[in-house]
XYZ file of C-alpha atoms in Angstrom:
517
model
C 17.019 83.514 34.546
C 17.161 87.238 35.204
C 18.379 88.385 38.600
C 16.063 90.038 41.100
C 17.718 93.380 40.380
C 17.117 93.053 36.616
C 13.473 92.173 37.195
C 13.054 95.204 39.453
C 14.436 97.462 36.722
C 12.167 95.820 34.143
C 9.165 96.551 36.324
C 10.278 100.147 36.942
C 11.387 100.651 33.307
C 14.758 101.942 34.501
C 17.535 101.890 31.837
C 20.188 99.231 32.524
C 22.578 96.839 30.797
C 22.458 93.145 31.606
C 26.170 92.542 32.126
C 26.634 95.462 34.527
C 23.523 94.609 36.565
C 24.365 90.911 36.797
C 27.904 91.611 38.015
C 26.661 94.191 40.511
C 24.037 91.796 41.882
C 26.073 88.583 41.910
C 29.108 90.168 43.581
C 27.183 91.976 46.301
C 27.601 90.313 49.713
C 24.048 91.200 50.787
C 22.195 90.535 47.534
C 19.596 88.342 49.252
C 18.526 91.073 51.666
C 16.548 94.290 51.362
C 19.593 96.098 52.746
C 21.697 94.842 49.838
C 18.979 95.670 47.301
C 18.765 99.187 48.740
C 22.535 99.653 48.292
C 22.389 98.447 44.704
C 19.386 100.613 43.834
C 21.197 103.651 45.224
C 23.820 103.127 42.493
C 21.018 103.859 40.023
C 19.928 106.967 41.919
C 16.756 105.231 43.105
C 15.455 106.203 46.516
C 13.892 103.578 48.745
C 11.971 103.427 51.995
C 11.936 100.266 54.092
C 9.339 99.831 56.841
C 7.842 97.112 59.000
C 4.067 97.353 58.866
C 2.360 97.075 62.232
C -0.736 95.683 60.555
C -0.382 93.397 57.524
C -3.779 94.587 56.334
C -1.944 97.732 55.204
C -0.193 95.685 52.503
C -3.220 96.259 50.280
C -2.814 100.016 50.650
C 0.820 100.257 49.488
C 1.379 101.691 46.025
C 2.814 99.096 43.638
C 5.366 98.035 42.687
C 7.139 97.366 45.971
C 9.359 94.662 47.455
C 8.101 92.433 50.225
C 9.570 89.676 52.363
C 7.442 86.597 51.650
C 8.177 82.897 52.111
C 11.569 83.851 53.650
C 12.423 85.448 50.335
C 12.023 88.754 48.484
C 9.272 89.168 45.888
C 8.253 92.063 43.630
C 4.610 92.908 44.263
C 3.483 94.155 40.855
C -0.158 94.984 41.398
C -3.470 94.077 43.014
C -5.949 92.304 40.760
C -9.594 93.328 40.566
C -10.590 90.306 42.639
C -8.241 91.398 45.454
C -5.365 89.011 44.729
C -1.713 89.955 45.008
C 0.157 89.604 41.709
C 3.883 89.289 42.311
C 7.121 88.192 40.681
C 8.897 85.256 42.322
C 12.097 84.143 40.562
C 10.738 85.373 37.230
C 7.397 83.593 37.551
C 4.240 85.677 37.828
C 2.319 84.365 40.820
C -1.109 85.130 42.256
C -2.151 84.728 45.876
C -5.308 85.585 47.707
C -5.059 88.473 50.110
C -5.356 86.125 53.089
C -2.638 83.712 51.909
C -0.225 86.486 50.970
C -0.580 88.315 54.277
C -0.174 85.053 56.135
C 3.202 84.335 54.535
C 4.467 87.956 54.455
C 6.655 89.214 57.292
C 5.243 92.725 57.025
C 8.598 94.208 55.984
C 8.319 96.044 52.678
C 10.497 98.349 50.590
C 8.953 101.124 48.551
C 10.923 101.982 45.418
C 10.888 105.609 44.298
C 12.660 106.169 40.953
C 12.687 109.529 39.188
C 13.854 110.915 35.848
C 17.501 110.782 36.943
C 17.315 107.077 37.835
C 19.545 105.126 35.485
C 22.731 103.108 35.354
C 25.994 104.991 35.942
C 27.831 105.423 32.616
C 24.769 103.882 30.955
C 25.566 105.141 27.458
C 29.076 103.678 27.573
C 27.819 100.311 28.808
C 24.971 100.283 26.265
C 27.363 101.111 23.432
C 29.545 98.174 24.446
C 26.480 95.915 24.614
C 25.343 97.013 21.132
C 28.847 96.416 19.783
C 28.951 92.873 21.175
C 25.509 92.075 19.760
C 26.441 93.600 16.408
C 29.530 91.394 16.238
C 27.422 88.269 16.770
C 24.947 89.476 14.137
C 27.768 90.135 11.661
C 29.144 86.647 12.217
C 25.702 85.143 11.544
C 25.129 87.263 8.416
C 28.583 86.491 7.009
C 28.130 82.784 7.699
C 24.700 82.689 6.038
C 26.045 84.692 3.092
C 28.852 82.174 2.674
C 26.352 79.312 2.647
C 24.129 81.145 0.157
C 27.056 81.787 -2.212
C 28.157 78.184 -1.891
C 24.638 77.048 -2.736
C 24.461 79.283 -5.807
C 27.904 78.142 -6.940
C 27.292 74.437 -6.438
C 23.594 74.514 -7.383
C 23.067 71.718 -4.858
C 19.510 72.310 -3.608
C 17.670 72.186 -6.896
C 14.452 70.707 -5.481
C 11.866 72.190 -3.170
C 12.164 69.125 -0.937
C 15.877 69.704 -0.411
C 15.242 73.328 0.520
C 12.537 72.223 2.982
C 15.023 69.735 4.391
C 17.576 72.498 4.973
C 14.944 74.749 6.624
C 13.740 72.062 9.037
C 17.311 71.296 10.045
C 17.971 74.992 10.631
C 14.859 75.188 12.839
C 16.023 72.108 14.732
C 19.456 73.666 15.245
C 17.898 76.860 16.628
C 15.694 74.949 19.090
C 18.659 72.790 20.142
C 20.657 75.955 20.724
C 17.876 77.220 23.006
C 18.021 73.930 24.922
C 21.782 74.296 25.353
C 21.266 77.846 26.657
C 18.717 76.553 29.177
C 21.070 73.837 30.415
C 23.799 76.470 30.857
C 21.340 78.739 32.716
C 21.741 81.535 30.165
C 18.903 84.016 29.742
C 16.734 83.472 26.657
C 13.432 85.283 26.222
C 12.322 82.973 23.390
C 13.183 79.796 25.314
C 11.368 81.084 28.409
C 8.243 81.861 26.394
C 8.209 78.390 24.854
C 8.770 76.728 28.224
C 5.959 78.736 29.807
C 3.518 76.928 27.513
C 3.495 74.160 30.115
C 1.490 75.157 33.201
C 2.486 72.207 35.395
C 6.254 72.039 34.891
C 9.255 73.836 33.425
C 11.722 72.725 30.763
C 14.414 72.524 33.440
C 12.566 69.643 35.124
C 13.313 67.492 32.061
C 16.558 69.086 30.926
C 18.161 68.588 34.369
C 17.018 64.967 34.698
C 19.341 61.960 34.282
C 17.696 61.082 30.954
C 18.801 64.415 29.477
C 22.309 63.027 28.886
C 23.760 59.890 27.327
C 26.282 58.178 29.593
C 25.675 61.105 31.949
C 27.968 63.062 29.635
C 26.485 64.047 26.269
C 23.403 66.241 26.515
C 20.567 65.941 24.032
C 20.789 69.676 23.389
C 24.424 69.401 22.275
C 23.643 66.289 20.219
C 20.701 68.041 18.574
C 22.724 71.150 17.799
C 25.489 69.046 16.243
C 23.045 66.864 14.293
C 20.766 69.588 12.945
C 23.530 72.128 12.439
C 25.675 69.703 10.438
C 22.716 68.589 8.331
C 21.625 72.156 7.563
C 25.114 73.118 6.364
C 25.905 69.916 4.472
C 22.590 69.850 2.586
C 23.417 73.332 1.242
C 27.006 72.480 0.350
C 26.934 68.963 -1.063
C 24.066 67.228 -2.838
C 26.048 63.986 -2.726
C 25.352 63.603 1.007
C 21.638 64.479 0.950
C 20.649 60.817 0.671
C 22.852 59.944 3.649
C 21.199 62.739 5.684
C 17.779 61.376 4.685
C 18.871 57.940 5.909
C 19.784 59.339 9.337
C 16.570 61.395 9.507
C 14.535 58.193 9.175
C 16.530 56.571 11.989
C 16.003 59.773 14.012
C 12.248 59.105 14.062
C 12.898 56.497 16.753
C 13.890 59.199 19.239
C 10.420 60.867 19.458
C 8.892 57.489 20.337
C 11.260 57.024 23.296
C 11.099 60.671 24.395
C 7.288 60.805 24.394
C 7.175 57.571 26.409
C 9.705 58.918 28.910
C 7.988 62.282 29.395
C 4.533 60.686 29.636
C 5.183 57.674 31.855
C 8.551 58.165 33.589
C 8.916 61.901 34.162
C 5.156 62.515 34.056
C 5.747 66.057 32.847
C 6.347 67.763 29.538
C 9.172 69.879 28.173
C 7.774 72.222 25.474
C 11.238 72.779 23.964
C 11.766 69.023 23.725
C 8.352 68.583 22.085
C 9.333 71.156 19.448
C 12.460 69.132 18.690
C 10.413 65.945 18.420
C 8.073 67.631 15.936
C 11.051 68.685 13.807
C 12.437 65.138 13.880
C 9.112 63.703 12.720
C 8.836 66.235 9.884
C 12.439 65.506 8.866
C 11.778 61.764 8.949
C 8.795 62.176 6.640
C 10.852 64.345 4.271
C 13.660 61.787 4.373
C 11.261 58.981 3.464
C 9.894 61.013 0.577
C 13.352 61.902 -0.758
C 14.601 58.321 -0.603
C 11.377 56.902 -2.081
C 11.869 58.980 -5.233
C 15.407 57.724 -5.774
C 16.268 54.390 -7.317
C 18.455 53.018 -4.599
C 20.856 50.187 -4.632
C 23.445 49.403 -2.065
C 26.847 50.267 -3.447
C 30.129 51.479 -2.027
C 29.311 55.138 -2.729
C 26.134 55.069 -0.633
C 27.901 53.259 2.194
C 30.781 55.735 2.049
C 28.368 58.685 2.153
C 26.552 57.253 5.172
C 29.859 56.639 6.972
C 31.116 60.112 6.020
C 27.946 61.778 7.323
C 28.203 59.737 10.510
C 31.761 60.979 11.000
C 30.622 64.585 10.413
C 27.896 64.154 13.053
C 30.310 62.569 15.539
C 33.012 65.233 15.111
C 30.540 68.123 15.271
C 28.764 66.766 18.341
C 32.044 66.125 20.179
C 33.327 69.617 19.343
C 30.088 71.192 20.549
C 30.212 69.124 23.750
C 33.752 70.376 24.370
C 32.671 73.966 23.768
C 29.757 73.512 26.174
C 32.205 72.058 28.722
C 34.341 75.189 28.402
C 31.293 77.402 28.812
C 30.229 75.355 31.826
C 33.711 75.736 33.324
C 33.537 79.472 32.724
C 30.168 79.585 34.458
C 31.557 77.640 37.400
C 34.521 80.016 37.563
C 32.115 82.957 37.560
C 30.093 81.350 40.335
C 33.276 80.807 42.354
C 34.142 84.462 41.765
C 30.709 85.505 43.010
C 31.014 83.226 46.041
C 34.428 84.702 46.807
C 32.859 88.154 46.541
C 30.219 87.103 49.061
C 33.059 86.372 51.488
C 35.689 88.995 50.748
C 33.222 91.916 50.800
C 31.981 91.167 54.292
C 33.147 93.996 56.592
C 34.428 91.516 59.165
C 36.635 89.832 56.541
C 37.858 93.157 55.149
C 38.771 94.400 58.616
C 40.463 91.135 59.586
C 42.604 91.038 56.455
C 43.563 94.699 56.787
C 44.406 94.239 60.480
C 46.893 91.549 59.482
C 48.693 93.945 57.153
C 51.529 96.215 58.252
C 50.675 99.861 58.944
C 52.482 102.758 57.271
C 52.402 106.476 57.824
C 50.123 107.912 55.147
C 49.537 111.304 56.726
C 50.381 114.636 55.089
C 53.915 114.197 56.395
C 54.190 111.499 53.697
C 52.514 113.419 50.867
C 50.352 116.535 50.557
C 49.182 115.496 47.067
C 45.677 114.600 48.234
C 42.410 114.639 46.286
C 38.807 114.189 47.344
C 36.948 114.335 50.628
C 39.475 114.646 53.461
C 36.802 113.530 55.951
C 36.193 110.281 54.081
C 36.398 106.963 55.925
C 38.469 105.651 53.029
C 41.926 106.872 52.059
C 43.750 105.200 49.195
C 47.469 105.930 48.991
C 48.951 105.268 45.538
C 52.655 104.910 44.882
C 52.854 105.867 41.213
C 55.486 106.464 38.563
C 54.587 109.164 35.997
C 56.072 107.082 33.176
C 54.565 103.750 34.302
C 51.895 102.408 31.902
C 50.104 100.290 34.563
C 49.995 103.461 36.678
C 48.318 105.247 33.775
C 45.678 102.511 33.618
C 45.283 102.700 37.390
C 44.595 106.438 37.255
C 41.509 105.798 35.076
C 40.029 103.560 37.794
C 40.798 106.119 40.462
C 38.238 108.495 38.951
C 35.501 106.077 40.020
C 36.881 106.075 43.571
C 37.062 109.849 43.626
C 33.444 110.101 42.467
C 32.394 107.655 45.196
C 33.846 109.886 47.932
C 37.204 108.226 48.541
C 40.254 110.313 49.451
C 43.218 109.667 47.174
C 46.825 110.397 48.088
C 49.615 110.304 45.508
C 53.283 109.468 46.223
C 55.591 109.676 43.204
C 58.504 107.415 42.370
C 60.787 107.512 39.299
C 62.799 105.169 37.114
C 66.016 107.206 37.106
C 67.346 110.504 38.392
C 67.155 112.192 34.991
C 63.376 111.510 34.877
C 62.661 112.785 38.396
C 62.118 116.360 37.221
C 58.645 115.360 35.981
C 57.713 114.350 39.547
C 58.583 117.863 40.679
C 56.534 119.367 37.853
C 53.479 117.302 38.861
C 53.929 118.350 42.484
C 54.292 121.994 41.433
C 51.120 121.666 39.338
C 49.179 120.572 42.412
C 50.418 123.469 44.541
C 49.774 126.058 41.823
C 46.335 125.004 40.565
C 44.795 123.108 43.485
C 43.008 119.755 43.584
C 40.422 120.018 40.811
C 42.615 121.454 38.070
C 45.614 119.360 39.120
C 43.531 116.165 38.880
C 42.539 117.051 35.316
C 46.176 117.730 34.441
C 47.258 114.437 36.036
C 44.574 112.655 33.982
C 45.802 114.292 30.773
C 49.374 113.338 31.605
C 48.539 109.675 32.152
C 46.230 109.628 29.103
C 49.142 110.397 26.769
C 50.656 113.682 27.812
C 53.683 111.806 29.169
C 54.816 111.310 25.580
C 55.663 115.031 25.491
C 57.694 114.693 28.700
C 58.500 118.067 30.348
C 57.108 119.983 27.356
C 53.630 118.873 28.487
C 53.647 121.355 31.378
C 52.868 125.053 31.231
C 55.760 127.487 31.380
C 54.027 129.002 34.394
C 54.895 125.930 36.484
C 57.871 126.603 38.737
C 59.369 123.329 40.033
C 62.439 124.947 41.575
C 60.882 126.492 44.702
C 61.454 125.171 48.226
C 57.858 123.983 48.708
C 58.181 121.564 45.782
C 61.628 120.446 46.917
C 60.371 119.649 50.420
C 57.431 117.654 49.039
C 59.703 115.761 46.658
C 62.003 114.875 49.577
C 59.036 113.604 51.611
C 58.113 111.185 48.829
C 61.701 109.934 48.528
C 62.029 109.524 52.286
C 58.785 107.528 52.555
C 59.758 105.232 49.696
C 63.132 104.569 51.321
C 61.589 103.895 54.746
C 58.845 101.577 53.472
C 60.978 99.740 50.933
C 58.264 99.983 48.284
C 59.495 100.113 44.695
C 56.869 98.431 42.486
C 54.327 100.752 40.909
C 51.466 101.053 41.276
C 51.367 100.055 44.950
C 48.091 100.620 46.848
C 47.495 101.183 50.553
C 44.043 101.488 52.087
C 43.850 103.558 55.244
C 47.584 103.140 55.767
C 47.543 99.361 55.265
C 48.925 97.540 52.242
C 46.028 96.240 50.199
C 45.604 92.443 50.699
C 46.419 90.428 47.578
C 42.810 89.299 46.995
C 41.707 92.919 46.507
C 42.287 95.328 43.651
C 41.272 98.915 42.938
C 37.854 97.814 41.634
C 37.229 96.018 44.918
C 38.129 99.194 46.800
C 35.664 101.113 44.616
C 32.969 98.553 45.467
C 33.717 98.897 49.203
C 33.551 102.692 49.045
C 30.387 102.820 46.956
C 28.587 100.383 49.248
C 29.973 101.640 52.532
C 31.594 98.305 53.452
């Protein structure tokens, strides 16, 4: 299911990428409040106005869309219908309430959302390009796989009859629907699955898919079993005609499942799962095709038929078990992501941040330590970075620091070196700062870390004089601070003079700065 933030952007038609929005929303400590939503929307250059209405009758006068606190939750009020009902989004479901009912449940606190032409995701093009690349890779895998099957079919000439081709198509359809069921059980977004599930007005697919009957031995889900069964059949029927009869045999046995499933949904669960009904329809069609295929073959029980049935059974078992293991891994990854999001809910709370920082040792990070300072000197956030010009992790770190600089953080550099013969580069970087100032020096630093370090001292302009007293004094300050603090590892980060707690990294600092935590 899409997050509240994604649904807001859909309603506003603001450009965004799913991965970036989901991470931003799930990691925000105040995502369930209008305050948190306001902070997140500001990242997209969207202005908001939050007010408490003195009279709830004024709700009907607010321009839509807007956010409102209703049922102790936040909903997106999309529009007012002609009959005076409020139409709003609640966890992805479009709901309608009479004016009286809506105003009764609303708190009167609303947030007006005011996007403009500049409202979009930061670095949207970069994120979108990455999203397109990922999708293209999946598409390429699918095309290459289908091409391989097609070539195999042409080479083997296995599906010579129309019935065999129909058999392969129905299995492919069954595999696709089973895949959608697996996505639903893993809580992955799927527009097609949602549309199918919305065919039922009294229940959702999740009501059935999350029930005890959705798994055998409380372990093997019907979605995984279906994907393994249909997927194996679709591939095998294209590759080997010898096993088509065995697949037909199993398809006839599979007709027993719709009988049980319909009984369960009708009398036990007393609700319907549209996705499940689609699977049942495919099973019935496959069973009929299997009966037809077997009825046109002179059958006799021999060792070859028995071997084929056993072989197909083994293929089903192996495929289903492999898919179940893959789903387990995906489920574990989801749980790890949820734990990460829960940790974010804790570690981004200002009280936690302050407590952890208070427990860290304080160090002098004034200009007496280093004058190599970039950004807003009146900022509430000052990140001191102990860096080595030839350190590759430091080069990667510098890329992240651009985000901090853009967010209004002050950045202070202290330079260390591997050996005395490499220390001259530190002096050249210091001299660069004093000669060109913050803006130009930052660009030169960025070029150095991006690959200029491969040229060593030749990277710097001949105009740079690293032998003057000002540079020497600054260089000595860096050496003195490193000796006094005992720091040697690079990069080392300090936030407002405190060593950064181990649970935080530079991206966390960027999040704190951008959200004013």
